[in-house]
mmCIF file of N, CA and C in Angstrom:
data_model
loop_
_atom_site.group_PDB
_atom_site.id
_atom_site.type_symbol
_atom_site.label_atom_id
_atom_site.label_comp_id
_atom_site.label_asym_id
_atom_site.label_seq_id
_atom_site.Cartn_x
_atom_site.Cartn_y
_atom_site.Cartn_z
ATOM 1 N N MET A 956 118.248 94.914 64.448
ATOM 2 C CA MET A 956 119.298 95.877 63.607
ATOM 3 C C MET A 956 119.096 97.429 64.351
ATOM 4 N N ASN A 957 119.890 98.086 64.647
ATOM 5 C CA ASN A 957 119.725 99.214 65.224
ATOM 6 C C ASN A 957 120.622 100.290 64.250
ATOM 7 N N ALA A 958 120.425 101.342 64.401
ATOM 8 C CA ALA A 958 120.680 102.671 63.248
ATOM 9 C C ALA A 958 122.279 102.653 62.906
ATOM 10 N N ASP A 959 123.105 102.004 63.816
ATOM 11 C CA ASP A 959 124.653 101.882 63.611
ATOM 12 C C ASP A 959 124.897 100.667 62.873
ATOM 13 N N ASP A 960 124.129 99.730 62.587
ATOM 14 C CA ASP A 960 124.166 98.388 61.570
ATOM 15 C C ASP A 960 124.032 99.109 60.368
ATOM 16 N N PHE A 961 123.234 100.022 59.935
ATOM 17 C CA PHE A 961 123.042 100.337 58.538
ATOM 18 C C PHE A 961 124.220 100.849 57.689
ATOM 19 N N VAL A 962 123.991 99.799 56.709
ATOM 20 C CA VAL A 962 125.024 99.946 55.812
ATOM 21 C C VAL A 962 124.780 100.385 54.178
ATOM 22 N N GLY A 963 125.132 101.730 53.616
ATOM 23 C CA GLY A 963 124.738 102.108 52.441
ATOM 24 C C GLY A 963 125.221 101.803 51.315
ATOM 25 N N GLY A 964 125.265 102.434 50.268
ATOM 26 C CA GLY A 964 126.217 101.856 49.083
ATOM 27 C C GLY A 964 125.226 100.397 48.281
ATOM 28 N N HIS A 965 126.243 99.697 47.971
ATOM 29 C CA HIS A 965 125.717 98.556 47.236
ATOM 30 C C HIS A 965 125.267 97.496 48.237
ATOM 31 N N SER A 966 124.050 96.877 47.699
ATOM 32 C CA SER A 966 123.240 95.921 48.645
ATOM 33 C C SER A 966 123.937 94.840 48.349
ATOM 34 N N ILE A 967 123.736 93.643 49.420
ATOM 35 C CA ILE A 967 124.451 92.662 49.447
ATOM 36 C C ILE A 967 124.411 91.700 48.423
ATOM 37 N N LEU A 968 123.240 92.040 47.381
ATOM 38 C CA LEU A 968 122.847 91.333 46.413
ATOM 39 C C LEU A 968 122.933 92.212 45.023
ATOM 40 N N ALA A 969 123.623 93.095 45.196
ATOM 41 C CA ALA A 969 123.974 94.332 43.829
ATOM 42 C C ALA A 969 124.542 93.526 42.800
ATOM 43 N N LEU A 970 123.987 94.022 41.761
ATOM 44 C CA LEU A 970 124.424 93.511 40.369
ATOM 45 C C LEU A 970 126.106 93.576 40.257
ATOM 46 N N GLU A 971 126.717 94.559 40.897
ATOM 47 C CA GLU A 971 128.051 94.725 40.723
ATOM 48 C C GLU A 971 128.907 93.557 41.443
ATOM 49 N N ARG A 972 128.229 92.984 42.303
ATOM 50 C CA ARG A 972 128.813 91.800 43.127
ATOM 51 C C ARG A 972 128.985 90.668 42.057
ATOM 52 N N PHE A 973 128.221 90.431 41.054
ATOM 53 C CA PHE A 973 128.270 89.504 39.975
ATOM 54 C C PHE A 973 129.099 89.584 38.629
ATOM 55 N N MET A 974 129.630 90.957 38.520
ATOM 56 C CA MET A 974 130.311 91.147 37.417
ATOM 57 C C MET A 974 131.817 90.638 37.325
ATOM 58 N N ASP A 975 131.979 90.231 36.299
ATOM 59 C CA ASP A 975 133.322 89.524 35.880
ATOM 60 C C ASP A 975 134.463 89.817 36.690
ATOM 61 N N GLU A 976 134.750 91.355 36.532
ATOM 62 C CA GLU A 976 135.949 92.068 37.152
ATOM 63 C C GLU A 976 135.705 92.258 38.846
ATOM 64 N N THR A 977 134.689 91.952 39.128
ATOM 65 C CA THR A 977 134.694 92.287 40.705
ATOM 66 C C THR A 977 135.492 91.377 41.427
ATOM 67 N N ARG A 978 136.531 91.781 42.038
ATOM 68 C CA ARG A 978 137.279 90.863 42.970
ATOM 69 C C ARG A 978 137.335 91.422 44.592
ATOM 70 N N HIS A 979 136.403 92.552 44.952
ATOM 71 C CA HIS A 979 136.620 92.747 46.404
ATOM 72 C C HIS A 979 135.162 93.264 46.850
ATOM 73 N N MET A 980 134.971 93.021 48.197
ATOM 74 C CA MET A 980 133.823 93.769 48.757
ATOM 75 C C MET A 980 134.635 94.378 50.104
ATOM 76 N N ILE A 981 134.178 95.709 50.115
ATOM 77 C CA ILE A 981 134.539 96.299 51.307
ATOM 78 C C ILE A 981 133.270 97.070 52.125
ATOM 79 N N ILE A 982 133.461 97.224 53.444
ATOM 80 C CA ILE A 982 132.708 98.137 54.198
ATOM 81 C C ILE A 982 133.626 99.068 54.761
ATOM 82 N N PHE A 983 133.198 100.355 54.515
ATOM 83 C CA PHE A 983 133.991 101.149 55.242
ATOM 84 C C PHE A 983 133.406 102.595 55.897
ATOM 85 N N ASP A 984 133.805 103.464 56.460
ATOM 86 C CA ASP A 984 133.464 104.720 57.165
ATOM 87 C C ASP A 984 133.943 105.803 56.120
ATOM 88 N N VAL A 985 133.359 106.443 56.145
ATOM 89 C CA VAL A 985 133.521 107.838 55.389
ATOM 90 C C VAL A 985 133.942 108.980 56.236
ATOM 91 N N LEU A 986 135.342 109.261 56.450
ATOM 92 C CA LEU A 986 135.808 109.969 57.485
ATOM 93 C C LEU A 986 135.875 111.637 57.147
ATOM 94 N N SER A 987 135.867 112.013 55.897
ATOM 95 C CA SER A 987 136.260 113.320 55.522
ATOM 96 C C SER A 987 135.101 113.855 54.384
ATOM 97 N N TRP A 988 134.850 114.871 54.170
ATOM 98 C CA TRP A 988 134.050 115.546 53.166
ATOM 99 C C TRP A 988 135.014 115.402 51.798
ATOM 100 N N LYS A 989 136.082 115.337 51.611
ATOM 101 C CA LYS A 989 136.584 114.958 50.599
ATOM 102 C C LYS A 989 136.830 113.530 49.884
ATOM 103 N N SER A 990 136.232 112.795 50.556
ATOM 104 C CA SER A 990 135.892 111.275 49.798
ATOM 105 C C SER A 990 135.429 111.240 48.896
ATOM 106 N N PRO A 991 135.908 110.362 47.723
ATOM 107 C CA PRO A 991 135.449 110.316 46.336
ATOM 108 C C PRO A 991 134.006 109.779 46.465
ATOM 109 N N VAL A 992 133.712 109.010 47.609
ATOM 110 C CA VAL A 992 132.554 108.276 47.779
ATOM 111 C C VAL A 992 131.711 108.466 48.913
ATOM 112 N N GLY A 993 130.216 108.810 48.728
ATOM 113 C CA GLY A 993 129.810 108.938 50.248
ATOM 114 C C GLY A 993 129.946 110.332 50.933
ATOM 115 N N GLU A 994 129.220 110.417 51.980
ATOM 116 C CA GLU A 994 129.292 111.695 52.853
ATOM 117 C C GLU A 994 130.015 111.541 53.986
ATOM 118 N N LYS A 995 130.775 112.402 54.680
ATOM 119 C CA LYS A 995 131.208 112.082 55.867
ATOM 120 C C LYS A 995 130.317 111.563 57.040
ATOM 121 N N GLY A 996 130.688 110.490 57.753
ATOM 122 C CA GLY A 996 129.694 109.872 58.858
ATOM 123 C C GLY A 996 128.990 108.537 57.930
ATOM 124 N N GLU A 997 128.941 108.243 56.927
ATOM 125 C CA GLU A 997 128.346 107.486 56.456
ATOM 126 C C GLU A 997 129.193 106.118 56.518
ATOM 127 N N ARG A 998 128.664 104.711 56.646
ATOM 128 C CA ARG A 998 129.241 103.516 56.476
ATOM 129 C C ARG A 998 128.647 102.981 55.229
ATOM 130 N N LEU A 999 129.675 102.395 54.137
ATOM 131 C CA LEU A 999 129.217 101.829 53.282
ATOM 132 C C LEU A 999 129.913 100.834 52.455
ATOM 133 N N ARG A 1000 128.951 100.182 51.813
ATOM 134 C CA ARG A 1000 129.473 98.818 51.094
ATOM 135 C C ARG A 1000 129.526 98.937 49.661
ATOM 136 N N LEU A 1001 130.818 98.702 49.260
ATOM 137 C CA LEU A 1001 131.144 98.678 47.460
ATOM 138 C C LEU A 1001 132.002 97.015 47.354
ATOM 139 N N PHE A 1002 131.314 97.138 45.893
ATOM 140 C CA PHE A 1002 131.891 95.508 45.315
ATOM 141 C C PHE A 1002 132.976 96.353 44.100
ATOM 142 N N LEU A 1003 133.978 95.819 44.464
ATOM 143 C CA LEU A 1003 135.142 96.621 43.557
ATOM 144 C C LEU A 1003 135.866 95.632 42.629
ATOM 145 N N SER A 1004 136.684 96.089 41.456
ATOM 146 C CA SER A 1004 137.399 95.591 40.586
ATOM 147 C C SER A 1004 138.853 95.745 41.490
ATOM 148 N N ASP A 1005 139.888 95.034 40.998
ATOM 149 C CA ASP A 1005 141.188 95.252 41.419
ATOM 150 C C ASP A 1005 141.511 96.863 41.507
ATOM 151 N N VAL A 1006 141.308 97.352 40.569
ATOM 152 C CA VAL A 1006 141.723 99.025 40.203
ATOM 153 C C VAL A 1006 140.956 99.618 41.380
ATOM 154 N N GLY A 1007 139.366 99.499 41.343
ATOM 155 C CA GLY A 1007 138.906 100.130 42.241
ATOM 156 C C GLY A 1007 139.528 99.796 43.918
ATOM 157 N N TYR A 1008 139.724 98.843 44.066
ATOM 158 C CA TYR A 1008 140.088 98.691 45.624
ATOM 159 C C TYR A 1008 141.267 99.338 45.934
ATOM 160 N N ALA A 1009 142.299 99.364 44.879
ATOM 161 C CA ALA A 1009 143.576 99.986 45.004
ATOM 162 C C ALA A 1009 143.203 101.419 45.175
ATOM 163 N N LYS A 1010 142.119 102.107 44.434
ATOM 164 C CA LYS A 1010 141.899 103.376 44.838
ATOM 165 C C LYS A 1010 141.110 103.656 46.039
ATOM 166 N N ALA A 1011 140.436 102.402 46.836
ATOM 167 C CA ALA A 1011 139.812 102.382 48.035
ATOM 168 C C ALA A 1011 140.875 102.618 49.079
ATOM 169 N N GLN A 1012 141.914 101.782 48.699
ATOM 170 C CA GLN A 1012 143.191 101.798 49.579
ATOM 171 C C GLN A 1012 144.052 103.002 49.734
ATOM 172 N N ALA A 1013 144.375 103.691 48.433
ATOM 173 C CA ALA A 1013 144.876 105.111 48.483
ATOM 174 C C ALA A 1013 144.143 105.909 49.485
ATOM 175 N N SER A 1014 142.948 105.935 49.262
ATOM 176 C CA SER A 1014 141.760 106.771 49.761
ATOM 177 C C SER A 1014 141.881 106.587 51.092
ATOM 178 N N GLU A 1015 142.170 105.703 51.768
ATOM 179 C CA GLU A 1015 142.277 105.339 53.047
ATOM 180 C C GLU A 1015 143.843 105.802 53.739
ATOM 181 N N ARG A 1016 144.823 105.967 52.990
ATOM 182 C CA ARG A 1016 145.729 106.203 53.315
ATOM 183 C C ARG A 1016 145.548 107.847 53.428
ATOM 184 N N ARG A 1017 145.071 108.544 52.667
ATOM 185 C CA ARG A 1017 144.753 109.812 52.508
ATOM 186 C C ARG A 1017 143.792 110.219 53.634
ATOM 187 N N GLY A 1018 143.211 109.148 54.646
ATOM 188 C CA GLY A 1018 142.513 109.554 55.595
ATOM 189 C C GLY A 1018 141.056 109.845 55.519
ATOM 190 N N GLU A 1019 140.637 109.549 54.059
ATOM 191 C CA GLU A 1019 139.285 110.007 53.558
ATOM 192 C C GLU A 1019 138.365 108.949 54.097
ATOM 193 N N ILE A 1020 138.816 107.837 54.164
ATOM 194 C CA ILE A 1020 137.784 106.249 54.558
ATOM 195 C C ILE A 1020 138.715 105.655 55.293
ATOM 196 N N LYS A 1021 137.854 104.873 56.207
ATOM 197 C CA LYS A 1021 138.609 103.658 57.005
ATOM 198 C C LYS A 1021 137.667 102.379 56.649
ATOM 199 N N ILE A 1022 138.493 101.590 55.959
ATOM 200 C CA ILE A 1022 138.151 100.054 55.613
ATOM 201 C C ILE A 1022 137.937 98.985 56.984
ATOM 202 N N ARG A 1023 136.603 98.954 57.083
ATOM 203 C CA ARG A 1023 136.281 98.307 58.349
ATOM 204 C C ARG A 1023 136.250 96.724 58.127
ATOM 205 N N LYS A 1024 135.980 96.296 56.931
ATOM 206 C CA LYS A 1024 135.628 94.712 56.733
ATOM 207 C C LYS A 1024 136.147 94.807 55.182
ATOM 208 N N GLN A 1025 136.856 93.678 54.541
ATOM 209 C CA GLN A 1025 137.402 93.345 53.345
ATOM 210 C C GLN A 1025 137.232 91.998 53.062
ATOM 211 N N ALA A 1026 136.645 91.542 51.957
ATOM 212 C CA ALA A 1026 136.601 89.964 51.467
ATOM 213 C C ALA A 1026 136.734 89.925 49.801
ATOM 214 N N ALA A 1027 137.189 88.807 49.702
ATOM 215 C CA ALA A 1027 137.382 88.761 48.176
ATOM 216 C C ALA A 1027 136.172 88.108 47.781
ATOM 217 N N VAL A 1028 135.917 88.436 46.390
ATOM 218 C CA VAL A 1028 134.623 88.122 45.736
ATOM 219 C C VAL A 1028 135.371 87.307 44.427
ATOM 220 N N ILE A 1029 134.464 85.825 44.513
ATOM 221 C CA ILE A 1029 135.154 85.227 43.272
ATOM 222 C C ILE A 1029 133.424 84.489 42.817
ATOM 223 N N GLU A 1030 133.365 84.992 41.552
ATOM 224 C CA GLU A 1030 132.227 84.626 40.646
ATOM 225 C C GLU A 1030 131.007 85.057 41.707
ATOM 226 N N GLY A 1031 130.943 85.930 42.556
ATOM 227 C CA GLY A 1031 129.714 86.287 43.119
ATOM 228 C C GLY A 1031 129.829 85.918 44.485
ATOM 229 N N HIS A 1032 130.720 85.010 44.827
ATOM 230 C CA HIS A 1032 130.867 84.311 46.153
ATOM 231 C C HIS A 1032 131.692 85.309 46.945
ATOM 232 N N ILE A 1033 131.363 85.601 48.269
ATOM 233 C CA ILE A 1033 132.211 86.343 49.239
ATOM 234 C C ILE A 1033 132.712 85.542 50.121
ATOM 235 N N LEU A 1034 134.087 85.952 49.843
ATOM 236 C CA LEU A 1034 135.168 84.949 51.051
ATOM 237 C C LEU A 1034 135.690 85.730 51.937
ATOM 238 N N PRO A 1035 135.009 85.932 53.208
ATOM 239 C CA PRO A 1035 135.606 86.756 53.867
ATOM 240 C C PRO A 1035 137.372 86.527 54.275
ATOM 241 N N ASP A 1036 138.192 87.493 54.659
ATOM 242 C CA ASP A 1036 139.683 87.399 54.939
ATOM 243 C C ASP A 1036 139.713 86.690 56.110
ATOM 244 N N ARG A 1037 140.345 85.565 56.400
ATOM 245 C CA ARG A 1037 140.554 84.976 57.367
ATOM 246 C C ARG A 1037 141.912 85.486 58.247
ATOM 247 N N LYS A 1038 141.784 85.510 59.407
ATOM 248 C CA LYS A 1038 142.993 86.161 60.262
ATOM 249 C C LYS A 1038 143.953 85.217 60.665
ATOM 250 N N LYS A 1039 145.139 85.337 60.470
ATOM 251 C CA LYS A 1039 146.386 84.475 60.548
ATOM 252 C C LYS A 1039 146.250 83.848 62.090
ATOM 253 N N ARG A 1040 146.151 82.536 62.248
ATOM 254 C CA ARG A 1040 146.576 82.375 63.725
ATOM 255 C C ARG A 1040 147.846 82.296 64.166
ATOM 256 N N ARG A 1041 148.239 82.593 65.323
ATOM 257 C CA ARG A 1041 149.351 82.248 65.535
ATOM 258 C C ARG A 1041 149.596 81.205 66.754
ATOM 259 N N HIS A 1042 150.774 80.630 66.571
ATOM 260 C CA HIS A 1042 150.649 79.140 67.301
ATOM 261 C C HIS A 1042 151.825 79.210 68.388
#
């Protein structure tokens, strides 16, 4: 693992992952000092409820963060988004 692979925020086994309301895991880059979470230049992982995920999407639309990866979380299990195949 090199320095570019470091992800701050919640650890992969964070308690937040297993909370009943948790539905999403995101890994994102902080692009602005105005971001409500983290500092510019950081890459973070968060486990979020539907409300928290909506807030993260709004932050991305404002240009504060860039969501790099998103996965659904069901009962603590991480289910990565699958890209739709074109036939």
